[in-house]
Short mmCIF file of C-alpha atoms and ligand atoms in Angstrom, two decimals:
data_model
loop_
_atom_site.label_atom_id
_atom_site.label_comp_id
_atom_site.label_asym_id
_atom_site.label_seq_id
_atom_site.Cartn_x
_atom_site.Cartn_y
_atom_site.Cartn_z
CA MET A 1 -5.05 -3.42 30.11
CA ARG A 2 -8.14 -4.12 28.06
CA ARG A 3 -9.84 -1.14 26.23
CA GLU A 4 -13.00 -1.11 24.23
CA GLN A 5 -11.68 1.27 21.63
CA TYR A 6 -8.05 1.53 20.15
CA THR A 7 -6.46 4.28 18.41
CA ILE A 8 -4.73 2.76 15.37
CA LEU A 9 -2.09 4.11 13.23
CA PHE A 10 -2.28 2.91 9.66
CA THR A 11 0.48 3.32 7.09
CA THR A 12 -0.17 3.31 3.28
CA ASN A 13 1.34 4.16 0.10
CA PRO A 14 1.78 8.01 0.07
CA GLY A 15 -0.87 9.33 -2.42
CA ILE A 16 -3.70 6.87 -1.61
CA GLU A 17 -4.40 7.84 2.02
CA ASP A 18 -8.11 8.97 1.20
CA ILE A 19 -8.63 5.44 -0.28
CA ALA A 20 -7.14 3.68 2.72
CA ALA A 21 -9.30 5.98 5.01
CA ASP A 22 -12.39 4.95 3.10
CA GLU A 23 -11.51 1.26 3.39
CA ILE A 24 -10.65 1.46 7.10
CA LYS A 25 -13.84 3.33 7.74
CA ALA A 26 -16.02 0.90 5.79
CA ARG A 27 -14.53 -2.39 6.71
CA LEU A 28 -13.69 -1.70 10.33
CA ARG A 29 -16.59 0.61 11.17
CA ALA A 30 -13.91 2.98 12.41
CA SER A 31 -13.88 6.71 12.94
CA ILE A 32 -11.07 8.51 11.20
CA GLU A 33 -9.24 10.84 13.28
CA GLU A 34 -6.34 12.05 10.98
CA VAL A 35 -5.46 11.60 7.43
CA ARG A 36 -1.81 12.82 6.80
CA GLU A 37 -1.86 13.28 3.00
CA ASN A 38 1.35 12.43 1.28
CA HIS A 39 2.86 10.98 4.33
CA GLY A 40 1.03 7.55 3.91
CA ARG A 41 -0.62 7.67 7.35
CA VAL A 42 -4.18 7.47 8.65
CA ILE A 43 -5.16 7.50 12.30
CA ALA A 44 -8.41 5.90 13.22
CA LYS A 45 -10.47 4.78 16.28
CA VAL A 46 -11.23 1.01 15.97
CA ARG A 47 -13.43 -1.10 18.23
CA GLU A 48 -11.77 -4.11 19.89
CA GLU A 49 -14.12 -6.51 17.92
CA TYR A 50 -12.91 -5.20 14.68
CA LEU A 51 -9.18 -5.52 15.25
CA ASP A 52 -8.85 -9.11 13.64
CA LEU A 53 -10.25 -7.61 10.32
CA ILE A 54 -7.17 -5.28 10.03
CA GLU A 55 -5.30 -8.16 8.39
CA GLU A 56 -7.81 -8.26 5.67
CA LEU A 57 -7.44 -4.48 4.55
CA ARG A 58 -6.05 -4.33 0.89
CA SER A 59 -4.90 -0.75 1.10
CA ILE A 60 -2.46 -0.55 4.09
CA TYR A 61 1.02 -1.73 4.82
CA ARG A 62 1.04 -1.90 8.38
CA ALA A 63 -1.11 -1.07 11.56
CA ARG A 64 0.07 -0.04 15.13
CA ILE A 65 -1.74 0.65 18.44
CA VAL A 66 -1.16 4.23 19.39
CA LEU A 67 -0.06 4.16 23.22
CA LYS A 68 0.81 7.85 23.63
CA ARG A 69 1.13 10.92 21.60
CA GLY A 70 3.10 14.04 22.66
CA GLY A 71 5.57 16.84 21.42
CA ILE A 72 9.19 17.62 21.87
CA CYS A 73 11.58 20.26 20.68
CA ALA A 74 14.51 19.68 18.52
CA GLU A 75 17.52 20.04 20.93
CA MET A 76 19.44 17.18 22.36
CA THR A 77 18.18 17.91 25.92
CA CYS A 78 14.63 17.58 24.75
CA LEU A 79 15.19 13.70 24.58
CA ARG A 80 14.44 13.78 28.35
CA ASP A 81 10.82 14.76 27.25
CA LEU A 82 10.77 11.71 24.92
CA ALA A 83 11.87 9.38 27.75
CA GLN A 84 8.92 10.81 29.82
CA ILE A 85 6.40 10.16 27.00
CA VAL A 86 7.59 6.57 26.50
CA ASN A 87 7.51 6.06 30.36
CA ASP A 88 3.93 7.37 30.51
CA SER A 89 2.90 5.40 27.46
CA GLY A 90 1.69 2.24 29.36
CA VAL A 91 4.05 0.13 27.23
CA HIS A 92 5.05 -1.89 30.30
CA GLU A 93 1.41 -3.42 30.33
CA TYR A 94 2.32 -5.25 27.17
CA LEU A 95 5.59 -6.88 28.52
CA SER A 96 5.87 -9.95 30.72
CA PRO A 97 9.21 -11.26 32.10
CA ASP A 98 9.62 -13.86 29.35
CA SER A 99 8.95 -11.30 26.52
CA SER A 100 11.52 -9.31 24.66
CA PHE A 101 11.14 -5.92 22.73
CA ALA A 102 12.74 -3.91 20.11
CA ILE A 103 12.43 -0.11 19.37
CA ARG A 104 11.84 1.04 15.67
CA VAL A 105 12.23 4.65 14.96
CA ASN A 106 10.76 6.76 12.20
CA ARG A 107 12.13 10.21 12.19
CA ALA A 108 11.55 13.21 9.87
CA GLY A 109 12.39 16.89 10.34
CA SER A 110 15.55 18.54 11.51
CA HIS A 111 16.67 17.70 15.14
CA GLU A 112 20.05 17.90 16.91
CA PHE A 113 19.44 14.12 17.72
CA ASN A 114 19.30 11.22 15.24
CA SER A 115 17.44 7.91 15.08
CA MET A 116 19.95 6.14 17.07
CA ASP A 117 19.57 8.62 19.87
CA ILE A 118 15.93 8.24 19.89
CA ALA A 119 16.17 4.42 19.89
CA ARG A 120 18.52 4.37 22.98
CA VAL A 121 16.52 6.95 25.02
CA ALA A 122 13.23 5.17 24.17
CA GLY A 123 14.69 1.70 25.02
CA ASP A 124 15.97 2.71 28.27
CA ALA A 125 12.60 4.39 29.16
CA VAL A 126 10.70 1.01 28.21
CA ILE A 127 13.14 -0.81 30.46
CA GLU A 128 12.84 1.85 33.30
CA ALA A 129 8.93 1.62 33.09
CA ALA A 130 8.94 -2.19 33.29
CA VAL A 131 11.23 -2.23 36.20
CA ARG A 132 9.34 0.60 38.07
CA TYR A 133 5.72 -0.46 37.50
CA ARG A 134 6.05 -4.31 36.92
CA GLY A 135 9.27 -5.24 38.91
CA PHE A 136 11.12 -6.88 36.08
CA ARG A 137 13.63 -6.04 33.50
CA PRO A 138 12.58 -6.92 29.92
CA ARG A 139 15.03 -8.21 27.43
CA VAL A 140 15.98 -6.41 24.09
CA ASP A 141 15.89 -8.52 21.05
CA LEU A 142 16.46 -6.89 17.85
CA ASP A 143 16.06 -9.76 15.59
CA TYR A 144 13.15 -11.75 17.05
CA PRO A 145 11.24 -9.53 19.56
CA SER A 146 7.99 -10.35 21.21
CA ILE A 147 6.73 -6.74 20.67
CA ILE A 148 8.05 -4.01 18.44
CA VAL A 149 7.61 -0.53 20.03
CA SER A 150 7.66 2.18 17.34
CA VAL A 151 8.66 5.63 18.12
CA ASP A 152 7.86 8.19 15.39
CA VAL A 153 9.33 11.74 15.68
CA ILE A 154 7.88 13.66 12.80
CA GLU A 155 9.04 17.28 13.34
CA SER A 156 7.77 17.93 16.90
CA ASP A 157 5.10 15.41 17.05
CA VAL A 158 5.87 12.03 18.94
CA ILE A 159 3.84 8.79 18.57
CA VAL A 160 4.57 5.87 20.60
CA SER A 161 2.88 2.71 19.30
CA LEU A 162 2.95 -1.13 19.19
CA GLU A 163 3.30 -3.02 15.69
CA LEU A 164 0.31 -5.18 15.11
CA SER A 165 1.52 -6.65 11.93
CA GLY A 166 5.02 -7.79 13.04
CA ASP A 167 7.81 -6.91 10.65
CA LEU A 168 6.14 -8.22 7.56
CA SER A 169 4.52 -5.35 5.82
CA TRP A 170 1.06 -6.26 4.45
CA HIS A 171 1.93 -5.10 0.92
CA ARG A 172 4.17 -8.09 0.47
CA ARG A 173 1.17 -10.35 0.15
CA GLY A 174 1.70 -14.09 0.60
CA TYR A 175 0.82 -14.68 -3.11
CA ARG A 176 4.04 -13.26 -4.65
CA ILE A 177 5.58 -16.60 -5.61
CA TYR A 178 6.62 -15.17 -8.98
CA ASP A 179 8.54 -11.99 -8.36
CA HIS A 180 8.05 -9.86 -11.60
CA PRO A 181 10.96 -7.43 -11.93
CA ALA A 182 8.60 -4.40 -12.06
CA ALA A 183 5.77 -5.57 -10.02
CA LEU A 184 3.10 -3.05 -8.81
CA LYS A 185 2.53 -2.70 -5.03
CA PRO A 186 -0.83 -4.41 -4.29
CA THR A 187 -1.97 -1.46 -2.30
CA LEU A 188 -1.53 0.74 -5.64
CA ALA A 189 -3.40 -2.01 -7.56
CA TYR A 190 -6.27 -1.92 -5.07
CA ALA A 191 -6.46 1.94 -5.20
CA MET A 192 -6.48 1.83 -8.96
CA LEU A 193 -9.35 -0.53 -8.97
CA ILE A 194 -11.19 1.68 -6.58
CA LEU A 195 -10.68 4.68 -8.72
CA SER A 196 -11.91 2.79 -11.84
CA GLY A 197 -15.24 2.68 -10.27
CA ILE A 198 -15.60 -0.86 -11.35
CA SER A 199 -18.54 -2.88 -10.01
CA ASP A 200 -19.07 -6.60 -9.57
CA LYS A 201 -20.23 -8.02 -12.91
CA ASP A 202 -17.96 -5.41 -15.00
CA SER A 203 -15.44 -7.29 -16.88
CA LEU A 204 -11.79 -6.20 -16.37
CA LEU A 205 -8.59 -6.47 -18.42
CA ASP A 206 -5.12 -5.76 -17.55
CA PRO A 207 -3.39 -5.81 -20.87
CA MET A 208 0.26 -5.64 -19.67
CA CYS A 209 -0.58 -7.68 -16.52
CA GLY A 210 3.03 -8.94 -15.56
CA GLY A 211 2.82 -11.06 -12.47
CA GLY A 212 -0.83 -10.42 -12.32
CA THR A 213 -1.07 -8.09 -9.22
CA ILE A 214 -4.03 -6.07 -10.55
CA VAL A 215 -6.32 -8.98 -11.70
CA ILE A 216 -5.45 -10.97 -8.39
CA GLU A 217 -6.46 -7.81 -6.18
CA ALA A 218 -9.56 -7.62 -8.36
CA ALA A 219 -10.42 -11.12 -7.79
CA TYR A 220 -10.31 -10.49 -4.02
CA MET A 221 -12.65 -7.32 -4.51
CA LEU A 222 -15.10 -8.64 -7.13
CA GLU A 223 -17.18 -12.02 -6.91
CA ASN A 224 -18.63 -12.00 -10.36
CA SER A 225 -16.39 -10.00 -12.74
CA ARG A 226 -14.68 -11.82 -15.74
CA LEU A 227 -11.05 -11.01 -15.29
CA TYR A 228 -8.39 -11.16 -18.08
CA CYS A 229 -4.66 -11.12 -17.71
CA LEU A 230 -2.52 -10.49 -21.00
CA ASP A 231 1.05 -9.87 -21.45
CA LYS A 232 3.38 -10.32 -24.34
CA ASN A 233 5.93 -12.31 -22.31
CA PRO A 234 5.00 -15.96 -21.82
CA ARG A 235 7.29 -16.07 -18.87
CA HIS A 236 5.28 -13.42 -17.02
CA ILE A 237 2.10 -15.20 -17.85
CA SER A 238 3.37 -18.51 -16.40
CA GLY A 239 4.38 -16.38 -13.28
CA ALA A 240 1.01 -14.67 -13.00
CA LYS A 241 -0.72 -18.14 -13.09
CA LEU A 242 1.56 -19.30 -10.28
CA ASN A 243 0.72 -16.09 -8.22
CA ALA A 244 -2.92 -16.59 -8.94
CA MET A 245 -2.70 -20.29 -7.64
CA ALA A 246 -0.96 -19.01 -4.53
CA ALA A 247 -3.72 -16.45 -4.09
CA LEU A 248 -6.21 -19.25 -4.57
CA VAL A 249 -8.03 -17.21 -7.36
CA GLN A 250 -6.63 -19.03 -10.50
CA ASN A 251 -10.12 -20.09 -11.54
CA ARG A 252 -11.40 -16.79 -11.56
CA ILE A 253 -8.80 -15.29 -14.17
CA SER A 254 -8.28 -16.05 -17.89
CA PHE A 255 -4.58 -15.59 -18.95
CA PHE A 256 -3.39 -14.89 -22.48
CA VAL A 257 -0.10 -14.23 -24.17
CA GLY A 258 -0.65 -11.30 -26.66
CA ASP A 259 0.39 -7.82 -27.77
CA ALA A 260 -1.37 -4.87 -26.06
CA THR A 261 -0.87 -2.80 -29.18
CA LYS A 262 -3.09 -5.26 -31.04
CA LEU A 263 -5.64 -5.74 -28.32
CA SER A 264 -8.75 -5.85 -30.42
CA ARG A 265 -7.35 -9.21 -32.12
CA TYR A 266 -7.85 -10.91 -28.67
CA ILE A 267 -10.79 -9.30 -26.91
CA ARG A 268 -13.89 -7.69 -28.54
CA GLU A 269 -14.96 -5.59 -25.53
CA VAL A 270 -14.42 -4.99 -21.80
CA ASP A 271 -15.99 -2.75 -19.28
CA VAL A 272 -12.83 -1.60 -17.54
CA ILE A 273 -9.09 -1.59 -18.21
CA VAL A 274 -6.60 -1.13 -15.23
CA SER A 275 -3.01 -1.34 -16.11
CA ASN A 276 0.74 -0.53 -15.10
CA PRO A 277 2.38 -0.23 -18.56
CA PRO A 278 6.25 -0.59 -18.55
CA TYR A 279 7.95 2.71 -17.49
CA GLY A 280 9.51 4.20 -20.49
CA ILE A 281 12.99 3.37 -19.85
CA ARG A 282 12.25 -0.36 -20.26
CA LEU A 283 10.74 -0.08 -23.69
CA GLY A 284 13.82 1.21 -25.31
CA SER A 285 14.18 4.54 -27.30
CA PRO A 286 11.74 7.44 -26.49
CA ARG A 287 10.36 6.94 -30.08
CA GLN A 288 9.77 3.23 -29.37
CA VAL A 289 7.89 4.26 -26.05
CA LYS A 290 5.64 6.75 -27.75
CA ARG A 291 4.56 4.22 -30.51
CA VAL A 292 3.77 1.49 -28.04
CA TYR A 293 1.89 3.78 -25.85
CA SER A 294 -0.11 5.42 -28.70
CA GLU A 295 -0.92 2.14 -30.38
CA PHE A 296 -1.97 0.50 -27.03
CA ILE A 297 -4.24 3.36 -26.01
CA ARG A 298 -5.81 3.53 -29.61
CA GLU A 299 -6.64 -0.20 -29.23
CA ALA A 300 -7.66 0.19 -25.47
CA VAL A 301 -10.27 2.97 -26.17
CA SER A 302 -11.79 0.92 -29.15
CA ILE A 303 -12.60 -1.99 -26.84
CA THR A 304 -13.42 -0.36 -23.54
CA ASN A 305 -16.93 0.67 -22.31
CA LYS A 306 -16.46 2.40 -19.01
CA SER A 307 -13.09 3.41 -17.84
CA ILE A 308 -9.26 3.04 -18.36
CA VAL A 309 -7.01 3.56 -15.37
CA LEU A 310 -3.32 3.66 -15.95
CA ILE A 311 -0.30 4.40 -13.72
CA THR A 312 2.54 6.13 -15.51
CA PRO A 313 5.36 8.53 -15.16
CA ASP A 314 4.75 9.52 -18.91
CA TYR A 315 1.42 11.10 -18.02
CA ASP A 316 1.53 14.10 -20.30
CA PHE A 317 2.04 11.85 -23.26
CA VAL A 318 -0.50 9.31 -22.07
CA LYS A 319 -3.10 12.15 -21.33
CA LYS A 320 -2.67 13.53 -24.79
CA SER A 321 -3.06 10.22 -26.46
CA LEU A 322 -6.40 9.56 -24.48
CA LEU A 323 -7.57 13.05 -25.42
CA ASP A 324 -6.75 12.61 -29.03
CA ASN A 325 -8.88 9.49 -29.10
CA GLY A 326 -11.85 11.46 -27.87
CA TRP A 327 -11.73 10.24 -24.19
CA ARG A 328 -11.52 12.71 -21.14
CA ILE A 329 -9.49 12.54 -17.82
CA SER A 330 -11.97 12.28 -15.07
CA HIS A 331 -9.43 12.02 -12.15
CA GLU A 332 -5.53 12.35 -11.81
CA ARG A 333 -3.24 12.11 -8.69
CA VAL A 334 0.42 11.49 -7.90
CA VAL A 335 1.38 8.58 -5.97
CA ALA A 336 4.89 7.36 -4.62
CA HIS A 337 6.03 4.05 -6.32
CA GLY A 338 9.68 3.10 -5.37
CA ASN A 339 11.70 6.24 -5.96
CA LEU A 340 9.45 7.49 -8.67
CA TYR A 341 6.20 9.62 -8.54
CA PRO A 342 3.96 8.30 -11.33
CA HIS A 343 0.58 9.72 -11.85
CA ILE A 344 -2.68 7.50 -11.74
CA LEU A 345 -4.93 8.66 -14.64
CA VAL A 346 -8.62 7.78 -14.81
CA ALA A 347 -10.12 8.13 -18.31
CA LYS A 348 -13.70 8.05 -19.44
CA PRO A 349 -15.32 7.81 -22.90
C1 SAM B 1 5.40 -2.72 -15.28
S1 SAM B 1 5.01 -4.27 -15.88
C2 SAM B 1 3.64 -4.80 -15.14
C3 SAM B 1 3.74 -5.27 -13.77
C4 SAM B 1 2.44 -5.86 -13.12
N1 SAM B 1 1.50 -4.69 -12.86
C5 SAM B 1 2.67 -6.58 -11.83
O1 SAM B 1 2.38 -6.12 -10.76
O2 SAM B 1 3.46 -7.67 -11.98
C6 SAM B 1 4.67 -4.08 -17.57
C7 SAM B 1 4.53 -5.26 -18.42
O3 SAM B 1 4.11 -4.97 -19.80
C8 SAM B 1 4.56 -5.98 -20.60
N2 SAM B 1 4.43 -5.60 -21.93
C9 SAM B 1 5.25 -4.56 -22.55
N3 SAM B 1 4.89 -4.28 -23.78
C10 SAM B 1 3.78 -4.98 -24.09
C11 SAM B 1 2.85 -5.06 -25.11
N4 SAM B 1 3.18 -4.51 -26.12
N5 SAM B 1 1.89 -6.05 -24.99
C12 SAM B 1 1.56 -6.76 -23.78
N6 SAM B 1 2.41 -6.59 -22.75
C13 SAM B 1 3.49 -5.77 -22.69
C14 SAM B 1 5.88 -6.36 -20.00
O4 SAM B 1 6.17 -7.67 -20.42
C15 SAM B 1 5.65 -6.17 -18.48
O5 SAM B 1 5.27 -7.45 -18.00
#
């Protein structure tokens, strides 16, 4: 079944759905149908000729072709309606006698049934549709399926979709050769760069760059900017260089071992700082955390021309330090990062 236009469900980091929607709209010439804030979901209509570009998006985890949407109630007997929705989805068109499939379930809300019940009913409905409409019985293969059928049951909403990105989420970019123990998700690095308002030719510094995620994402976005990656730990700088080599951008970035609380010793000025300082607990005592943060911020404002963007769970203290140094907060938002909800702060002189 060939169609001109596909409805695609994109998943992203909760808290940056608007940034993902802007990227999807701009890069894929898509029309946005729905942005589910704080749920990490964007639904858009994408024309067939743009589907190949989905892999290049920097702000999304996964993409799925939506086959069918519907609604069900919460009781066990309502699973009959789920079976009907899967049966009507046209999923059989994507199967062949040699192919296999697996069901992946995302469930949220209170229902009498659980995810295993959904998977069982949806799996049977896929087989039944293939037997009825195509005359063969497809194989189930949970490890290496030819296609992955996703069934989302979020409260009473049902979405049946096909995974476009296999099982490898796009935020695990291929360049992560060196696995920094507190690495930032590349999707969040991208979002922070967008929020910084950086333009090509502006210089960028990440003064606590770890494995280099922010500067590597910047190298993908910006062609002419000078990019600096500084960390006090030489092991992380060696790792960041390896990651940059894997990303084929090593010639675009200058790497330094140095102390962010003494920034002005290494760099006289930069246009933009984007950074993911260590979360408090890794720096030792609360007093030590406050000292590092305030010395770093005092140095950062003294060398930065345009904006400073930080992701931190210690946002009250960081905001106060920025304000005490005469800067203002132009934007603030909460994002999900692991099990934490740090804030992204954008500060301007
Ligand atoms: C949360 S990690 C950054 C991770 C990075 N965004 C990534 O994706 O790999 C924080 C980094 O700050 C570095 N750091 C801590 N104190 C520092 C200081 N005073 N100067 C420079 N780097 C520092 C740590 O070595 C660590 O690599």
